[in-house]
mmCIF file of C-alpha atoms in Angstrom:
data_model
loop_
_atom_site.group_PDB
_atom_site.id
_atom_site.type_symbol
_atom_site.label_atom_id
_atom_site.label_comp_id
_atom_site.label_asym_id
_atom_site.label_seq_id
_atom_site.Cartn_x
_atom_site.Cartn_y
_atom_site.Cartn_z
ATOM 1 C CA MET L 1 -85.301 -25.751 41.934
ATOM 2 C CA SER L 2 -85.164 -24.026 45.291
ATOM 3 C CA PHE L 3 -83.414 -20.677 45.599
ATOM 4 C CA THR L 4 -83.662 -17.476 47.624
ATOM 5 C CA VAL L 5 -83.910 -13.951 46.271
ATOM 6 C CA LEU L 6 -82.171 -11.350 48.436
ATOM 7 C CA ILE L 7 -82.883 -7.667 47.794
ATOM 8 C CA PRO L 8 -80.378 -5.283 49.434
ATOM 9 C CA ALA L 9 -82.066 -1.992 50.337
ATOM 10 C CA ARG L 10 -80.043 1.018 51.444
ATOM 11 C CA LEU L 11 -81.829 4.213 52.442
ATOM 12 C CA ALA L 12 -79.075 6.669 51.486
ATOM 13 C CA SER L 13 -78.846 7.619 47.828
ATOM 14 C CA THR L 14 -77.020 10.623 46.415
ATOM 15 C CA ARG L 15 -79.208 11.110 43.357
ATOM 16 C CA LEU L 16 -82.507 9.916 44.815
ATOM 17 C CA PRO L 17 -82.842 10.211 48.631
ATOM 18 C CA ASP L 18 -84.909 7.502 50.377
ATOM 19 C CA LYS L 19 -85.001 5.582 47.093
ATOM 20 C CA PRO L 20 -86.289 2.222 48.454
ATOM 21 C CA LEU L 21 -89.321 4.024 49.911
ATOM 22 C CA ALA L 22 -90.154 6.056 46.797
ATOM 23 C CA ASP L 23 -93.855 5.702 46.010
ATOM 24 C CA ILE L 24 -94.756 3.766 42.862
ATOM 25 C CA ALA L 25 -98.510 3.540 42.307
ATOM 26 C CA GLY L 26 -99.191 3.472 46.050
ATOM 27 C CA LEU L 27 -96.420 1.118 47.190
ATOM 28 C CA PRO L 28 -92.768 1.657 48.172
ATOM 29 C CA MET L 29 -90.325 0.760 45.408
ATOM 30 C CA VAL L 30 -88.654 -1.999 47.426
ATOM 31 C CA VAL L 31 -92.068 -3.638 47.865
ATOM 32 C CA ARG L 32 -92.645 -3.430 44.105
ATOM 33 C CA VAL L 33 -89.282 -5.137 43.540
ATOM 34 C CA ALA L 34 -90.182 -7.905 45.995
ATOM 35 C CA GLN L 35 -93.543 -8.413 44.276
ATOM 36 C CA ARG L 36 -91.817 -8.862 40.916
ATOM 37 C CA ALA L 37 -89.310 -11.276 42.442
ATOM 38 C CA ARG L 38 -92.176 -13.338 43.881
ATOM 39 C CA LEU L 39 -93.314 -14.016 40.309
ATOM 40 C CA SER L 40 -90.095 -15.976 39.775
ATOM 41 C CA GLY L 41 -89.553 -19.545 40.935
ATOM 42 C CA ALA L 42 -87.870 -18.418 44.165
ATOM 43 C CA SER L 43 -88.896 -20.312 47.278
ATOM 44 C CA ARG L 44 -88.203 -17.215 49.376
ATOM 45 C CA VAL L 45 -87.888 -13.476 48.713
ATOM 46 C CA VAL L 46 -86.231 -11.420 51.464
ATOM 47 C CA VAL L 47 -85.261 -7.750 51.689
ATOM 48 C CA ALA L 48 -81.954 -7.035 53.468
ATOM 49 C CA ALA L 49 -82.534 -3.559 54.907
ATOM 50 C CA ASP L 50 -80.240 -1.019 56.535
ATOM 51 C CA SER L 51 -83.015 1.086 58.085
ATOM 52 C CA GLU L 52 -85.936 0.541 60.414
ATOM 53 C CA ARG L 53 -88.049 2.602 58.021
ATOM 54 C CA ILE L 54 -87.462 0.037 55.272
ATOM 55 C CA VAL L 55 -88.114 -2.811 57.715
ATOM 56 C CA ALA L 56 -91.414 -1.204 58.732
ATOM 57 C CA ALA L 57 -92.497 -0.618 55.126
ATOM 58 C CA CYS L 58 -91.785 -4.236 54.187
ATOM 59 C CA LYS L 59 -93.651 -5.625 57.207
ATOM 60 C CA THR L 60 -96.636 -3.372 56.486
ATOM 61 C CA HIS L 61 -96.946 -4.880 53.030
ATOM 62 C CA GLY L 62 -96.210 -8.508 53.921
ATOM 63 C CA VAL L 63 -92.658 -8.668 52.570
ATOM 64 C CA GLU L 64 -90.118 -10.753 54.493
ATOM 65 C CA VAL L 65 -87.241 -8.576 55.681
ATOM 66 C CA VAL L 66 -84.106 -8.808 57.813
ATOM 67 C CA ALA L 67 -82.398 -5.839 59.468
ATOM 68 C CA THR L 68 -78.705 -5.637 58.623
ATOM 69 C CA ARG L 69 -75.979 -3.280 59.794
ATOM 70 C CA ALA L 70 -76.056 0.235 58.382
ATOM 71 C CA ASP L 71 -72.281 0.517 57.940
ATOM 72 C CA HIS L 72 -71.703 -2.119 55.234
ATOM 73 C CA PRO L 73 -69.362 -0.787 52.519
ATOM 74 C CA SER L 74 -71.109 -2.707 49.725
ATOM 75 C CA GLY L 75 -74.221 -4.633 48.816
ATOM 76 C CA SER L 76 -72.349 -7.929 48.877
ATOM 77 C CA ASP L 77 -71.387 -7.323 52.521
ATOM 78 C CA ARG L 78 -75.053 -6.728 53.321
ATOM 79 C CA LEU L 79 -76.054 -9.909 51.503
ATOM 80 C CA ALA L 80 -73.393 -11.923 53.311
ATOM 81 C CA GLU L 81 -74.806 -10.825 56.666
ATOM 82 C CA ALA L 82 -78.324 -11.660 55.456
ATOM 83 C CA CYS L 83 -77.200 -15.197 54.507
ATOM 84 C CA THR L 84 -75.974 -15.704 58.053
ATOM 85 C CA LEU L 85 -79.119 -14.238 59.607
ATOM 86 C CA LEU L 86 -81.295 -16.513 57.461
ATOM 87 C CA GLY L 87 -79.196 -19.620 58.182
ATOM 88 C CA LEU L 88 -78.579 -20.395 54.510
ATOM 89 C CA GLN L 89 -76.326 -23.386 53.835
ATOM 90 C CA GLY L 90 -73.165 -23.301 51.747
ATOM 91 C CA ASP L 91 -74.646 -24.773 48.550
ATOM 92 C CA ASP L 92 -77.909 -22.822 48.738
ATOM 93 C CA VAL L 93 -78.400 -20.592 45.696
ATOM 94 C CA VAL L 94 -79.019 -16.896 46.308
ATOM 95 C CA VAL L 95 -80.019 -14.422 43.597
ATOM 96 C CA ASN L 96 -79.205 -10.780 44.280
ATOM 97 C CA VAL L 97 -81.925 -8.551 42.808
ATOM 98 C CA GLN L 98 -81.195 -4.848 43.161
ATOM 99 C CA GLY L 99 -83.666 -2.843 45.251
ATOM 100 C CA ASP L 100 -84.164 -0.308 42.459
ATOM 101 C CA GLU L 101 -85.403 -2.765 39.799
ATOM 102 C CA PRO L 102 -89.224 -2.636 40.026
ATOM 103 C CA LEU L 103 -89.459 -3.808 36.394
ATOM 104 C CA ILE L 104 -87.185 -6.857 36.813
ATOM 105 C CA ASP L 105 -88.234 -9.766 34.607
ATOM 106 C CA PRO L 106 -89.045 -12.794 36.812
ATOM 107 C CA ALA L 107 -87.840 -15.097 34.010
ATOM 108 C CA LEU L 108 -84.405 -13.454 34.166
ATOM 109 C CA ILE L 109 -84.202 -14.222 37.898
ATOM 110 C CA ASP L 110 -85.025 -17.864 37.174
ATOM 111 C CA ALA L 111 -82.451 -18.044 34.377
ATOM 112 C CA VAL L 112 -79.633 -16.732 36.587
ATOM 113 C CA ALA L 113 -80.513 -19.199 39.376
ATOM 114 C CA THR L 114 -80.810 -22.145 36.979
ATOM 115 C CA LEU L 115 -77.488 -21.350 35.299
ATOM 116 C CA LEU L 116 -75.632 -21.468 38.608
ATOM 117 C CA ARG L 117 -77.197 -24.822 39.444
ATOM 118 C CA GLU L 118 -76.136 -26.149 36.038
ATOM 119 C CA ARG L 119 -72.540 -24.902 36.441
ATOM 120 C CA PRO L 120 -71.130 -26.486 39.614
ATOM 121 C CA GLN L 121 -67.663 -25.153 38.740
ATOM 122 C CA ALA L 122 -68.910 -21.557 38.914
ATOM 123 C CA SER L 123 -69.081 -19.542 42.129
ATOM 124 C CA MET L 124 -71.376 -16.920 40.627
ATOM 125 C CA SER L 125 -73.764 -16.336 37.730
ATOM 126 C CA THR L 126 -75.013 -13.176 36.079
ATOM 127 C CA ALA L 127 -76.594 -11.968 32.831
ATOM 128 C CA ALA L 128 -75.901 -9.899 29.733
ATOM 129 C CA HIS L 129 -77.595 -8.797 26.523
ATOM 130 C CA PRO L 130 -76.345 -7.592 23.106
ATOM 131 C CA ILE L 131 -75.628 -3.879 22.803
ATOM 132 C CA ALA L 132 -77.588 -2.182 20.015
ATOM 133 C CA SER L 133 -76.080 1.308 19.838
ATOM 134 C CA VAL L 134 -72.679 2.966 19.614
ATOM 135 C CA GLU L 135 -73.775 5.347 22.369
ATOM 136 C CA GLU L 136 -74.220 2.464 24.808
ATOM 137 C CA PHE L 137 -70.988 0.833 23.674
ATOM 138 C CA THR L 138 -68.926 3.951 24.392
ATOM 139 C CA ASN L 139 -70.720 4.924 27.622
ATOM 140 C CA PRO L 140 -68.491 4.152 30.652
ATOM 141 C CA ASN L 141 -71.610 3.754 32.805
ATOM 142 C CA VAL L 142 -72.560 0.767 30.636
ATOM 143 C CA VAL L 143 -70.506 -2.213 31.782
ATOM 144 C CA LYS L 144 -69.388 -4.608 29.074
ATOM 145 C CA VAL L 145 -68.528 -8.303 29.469
ATOM 146 C CA VAL L 146 -66.439 -10.594 27.262
ATOM 147 C CA LEU L 147 -67.067 -14.349 27.432
ATOM 148 C CA GLN L 148 -65.147 -17.562 26.982
ATOM 149 C CA ALA L 149 -66.470 -20.215 24.575
ATOM 150 C CA ASP L 150 -68.287 -21.936 27.451
ATOM 151 C CA GLY L 151 -70.182 -18.779 28.481
ATOM 152 C CA VAL L 152 -67.988 -17.958 31.464
ATOM 153 C CA ALA L 153 -66.873 -14.350 31.916
ATOM 154 C CA LEU L 154 -63.353 -13.466 30.800
ATOM 155 C CA TYR L 155 -63.526 -9.818 31.840
ATOM 156 C CA PHE L 156 -65.873 -6.975 32.732
ATOM 157 C CA SER L 157 -65.034 -3.391 31.799
ATOM 158 C CA ARG L 158 -66.401 0.114 31.435
ATOM 159 C CA ALA L 159 -64.301 0.430 28.277
ATOM 160 C CA PRO L 160 -65.733 -0.454 24.833
ATOM 161 C CA LEU L 161 -64.799 -4.140 24.654
ATOM 162 C CA PRO L 162 -64.005 -5.999 22.518
ATOM 163 C CA TRP L 163 -61.887 -3.387 20.758
ATOM 164 C CA TRP L 164 -62.500 -3.506 17.009
ATOM 165 C CA ARG L 165 -58.976 -2.850 15.768
ATOM 166 C CA ASP L 166 -59.784 -2.229 12.104
ATOM 167 C CA GLY L 167 -63.302 -0.865 12.473
ATOM 168 C CA ASN L 168 -62.306 1.683 15.130
ATOM 169 C CA ALA L 169 -59.295 3.069 13.265
ATOM 170 C CA GLN L 170 -61.142 6.344 12.574
ATOM 171 C CA GLY L 171 -63.122 6.369 15.824
ATOM 172 C CA ILE L 172 -66.043 4.290 17.055
ATOM 173 C CA THR L 173 -68.839 4.778 14.533
ATOM 174 C CA ALA L 174 -70.259 1.247 14.327
ATOM 175 C CA LEU L 175 -70.512 -1.881 16.460
ATOM 176 C CA PRO L 176 -68.358 -4.970 15.948
ATOM 177 C CA ASP L 177 -69.981 -8.216 14.825
ATOM 178 C CA PRO L 178 -71.061 -10.176 16.802
ATOM 179 C CA ALA L 179 -72.526 -7.456 18.971
ATOM 180 C CA PRO L 180 -70.726 -6.674 22.242
ATOM 181 C CA LEU L 181 -72.497 -7.606 25.448
ATOM 182 C CA ARG L 182 -73.843 -5.295 28.128
ATOM 183 C CA HIS L 183 -73.659 -6.671 31.655
ATOM 184 C CA ILE L 184 -76.938 -6.778 33.573
ATOM 185 C CA GLY L 185 -76.529 -6.177 37.313
ATOM 186 C CA ILE L 186 -78.143 -9.330 38.667
ATOM 187 C CA TYR L 187 -76.070 -12.016 40.391
ATOM 188 C CA GLY L 188 -76.475 -15.589 41.506
ATOM 189 C CA TYR L 189 -74.234 -16.850 44.311
ATOM 190 C CA ARG L 190 -73.723 -19.969 46.346
ATOM 191 C CA ALA L 191 -74.331 -18.831 49.911
ATOM 192 C CA GLY L 192 -70.990 -20.200 51.109
ATOM 193 C CA PHE L 193 -69.078 -18.169 48.537
ATOM 194 C CA LEU L 194 -71.163 -15.076 49.234
ATOM 195 C CA ARG L 195 -70.180 -15.221 52.901
ATOM 196 C CA GLN L 196 -66.493 -15.477 51.933
ATOM 197 C CA PHE L 197 -66.497 -12.858 49.173
ATOM 198 C CA PRO L 198 -66.354 -9.651 51.298
ATOM 199 C CA ALA L 199 -63.242 -10.957 53.049
ATOM 200 C CA LEU L 200 -61.301 -11.461 49.802
ATOM 201 C CA PRO L 201 -58.652 -8.783 49.216
ATOM 202 C CA GLN L 202 -59.650 -6.194 46.632
ATOM 203 C CA ALA L 203 -58.162 -6.682 43.183
ATOM 204 C CA PRO L 204 -56.125 -3.803 41.711
ATOM 205 C CA VAL L 205 -58.230 -3.972 38.551
ATOM 206 C CA GLU L 206 -61.399 -3.841 40.663
ATOM 207 C CA SER L 207 -60.292 -0.546 42.169
ATOM 208 C CA CYS L 208 -59.347 0.807 38.744
ATOM 209 C CA GLU L 209 -62.631 -0.084 37.018
ATOM 210 C CA ALA L 210 -64.819 0.288 40.143
ATOM 211 C CA LEU L 211 -66.391 -3.107 39.406
ATOM 212 C CA GLU L 212 -66.694 -5.447 42.389
ATOM 213 C CA GLN L 213 -67.230 -8.597 40.286
ATOM 214 C CA LEU L 214 -63.628 -8.334 39.051
ATOM 215 C CA ARG L 215 -62.511 -9.367 42.542
ATOM 216 C CA ALA L 216 -64.026 -12.797 41.988
ATOM 217 C CA LEU L 217 -62.243 -13.241 38.639
ATOM 218 C CA TRP L 218 -58.935 -11.998 40.047
ATOM 219 C CA HIS L 219 -59.085 -14.650 42.780
ATOM 220 C CA GLY L 220 -59.763 -17.414 40.238
ATOM 221 C CA HIS L 221 -63.519 -17.799 40.664
ATOM 222 C CA ARG L 222 -65.711 -18.427 37.624
ATOM 223 C CA ILE L 223 -68.777 -16.351 36.740
ATOM 224 C CA ALA L 224 -71.252 -18.019 34.367
ATOM 225 C CA VAL L 225 -73.185 -15.583 32.161
ATOM 226 C CA HIS L 226 -76.734 -16.001 30.855
ATOM 227 C CA VAL L 227 -77.166 -14.112 27.573
ATOM 228 C CA THR L 228 -80.687 -12.872 26.965
ATOM 229 C CA PRO L 229 -81.747 -11.314 23.641
ATOM 230 C CA ALA L 230 -83.870 -8.680 25.363
ATOM 231 C CA ASP L 231 -82.781 -5.437 26.999
ATOM 232 C CA PRO L 232 -84.284 -5.652 30.518
ATOM 233 C CA GLY L 233 -84.348 -1.876 30.864
ATOM 234 C CA ALA L 234 -82.612 0.332 33.374
ATOM 235 C CA GLY L 235 -83.232 0.558 37.099
ATOM 236 C CA VAL L 236 -84.259 3.665 39.006
ATOM 237 C CA ASP L 237 -81.268 5.928 39.640
ATOM 238 C CA THR L 238 -82.645 9.435 39.135
ATOM 239 C CA PRO L 239 -85.896 11.367 39.625
ATOM 240 C CA GLN L 240 -86.405 11.091 35.864
ATOM 241 C CA ASP L 241 -86.127 7.295 36.047
ATOM 242 C CA LEU L 242 -88.659 7.267 38.867
ATOM 243 C CA GLU L 243 -91.181 9.283 36.858
ATOM 244 C CA ARG L 244 -90.725 6.964 33.871
ATOM 245 C CA VAL L 245 -91.449 3.903 36.033
ATOM 246 C CA ARG L 246 -94.436 5.580 37.667
ATOM 247 C CA ARG L 247 -95.926 6.230 34.232
ATOM 248 C CA LEU L 248 -95.455 2.586 33.271
ATOM 249 C CA PHE L 249 -97.165 1.362 36.430
ATOM 250 C CA SER L 250 -100.015 3.794 35.883
ATOM 251 C CA THR L 251 -100.717 2.131 32.519
ATOM 252 C CA GLY L 252 -100.408 -1.420 33.899
ATOM 253 C CA LYS L 253 -97.370 -2.199 31.694
ATOM 254 C CA PRO L 254 -95.283 -4.042 34.353
ATOM 255 C CA ALA L 255 -98.005 -6.634 34.973
ATOM 256 C CA PRO L 256 -96.963 -10.118 33.768
#
């Protein structure tokens, strides 16, 4: 199956300045992400950059890159411009891999792309895994997803969903059964939908939860969800995350 991986890379970061260019075992992080994505079945891996410094770093290390506008309000806007610049057709499948995921599992990329191909009624696909701790379940930075019987998303929330009415009567001290699902921030799109998505009016619930994917649900689009048993690990958001990833690369752990 042919699909394209797009990696949005934005230079500004509040918690970790110049994050895409952070050194990981001698290579910029965005290059490490692209290398992992190349281990998937993608026919093409392209970085969508907002800075000439990122463009230069990618070209130095043989990574395909397109320069996009620096004033995009979101990653999806950047990806939409990249689809146009690359001449992708409406039914072409695009997988959005975040530029701060140097440990991304190539098999997860393939699974998200395959799921979208298998679900022609869906405009998007994504992934989730079972939550194993109460701390994760109650953390508003951990996004939860609830599914329909056919594996399509009903709702995404920062709240602890589903709410265990009887089990939570005295506070949240245990997880419901079956385990709730944590959303993993990887998305598959059809290129035609991705170009249309930024123009859709924001949903009130999207603004409330600060979750862009709720816009798609609010406008009636379906998001198919691949459930993986494994926790794929967190991306790089802080200096502490960066040091953790550097240690892993120094031991050769990320190698397939």
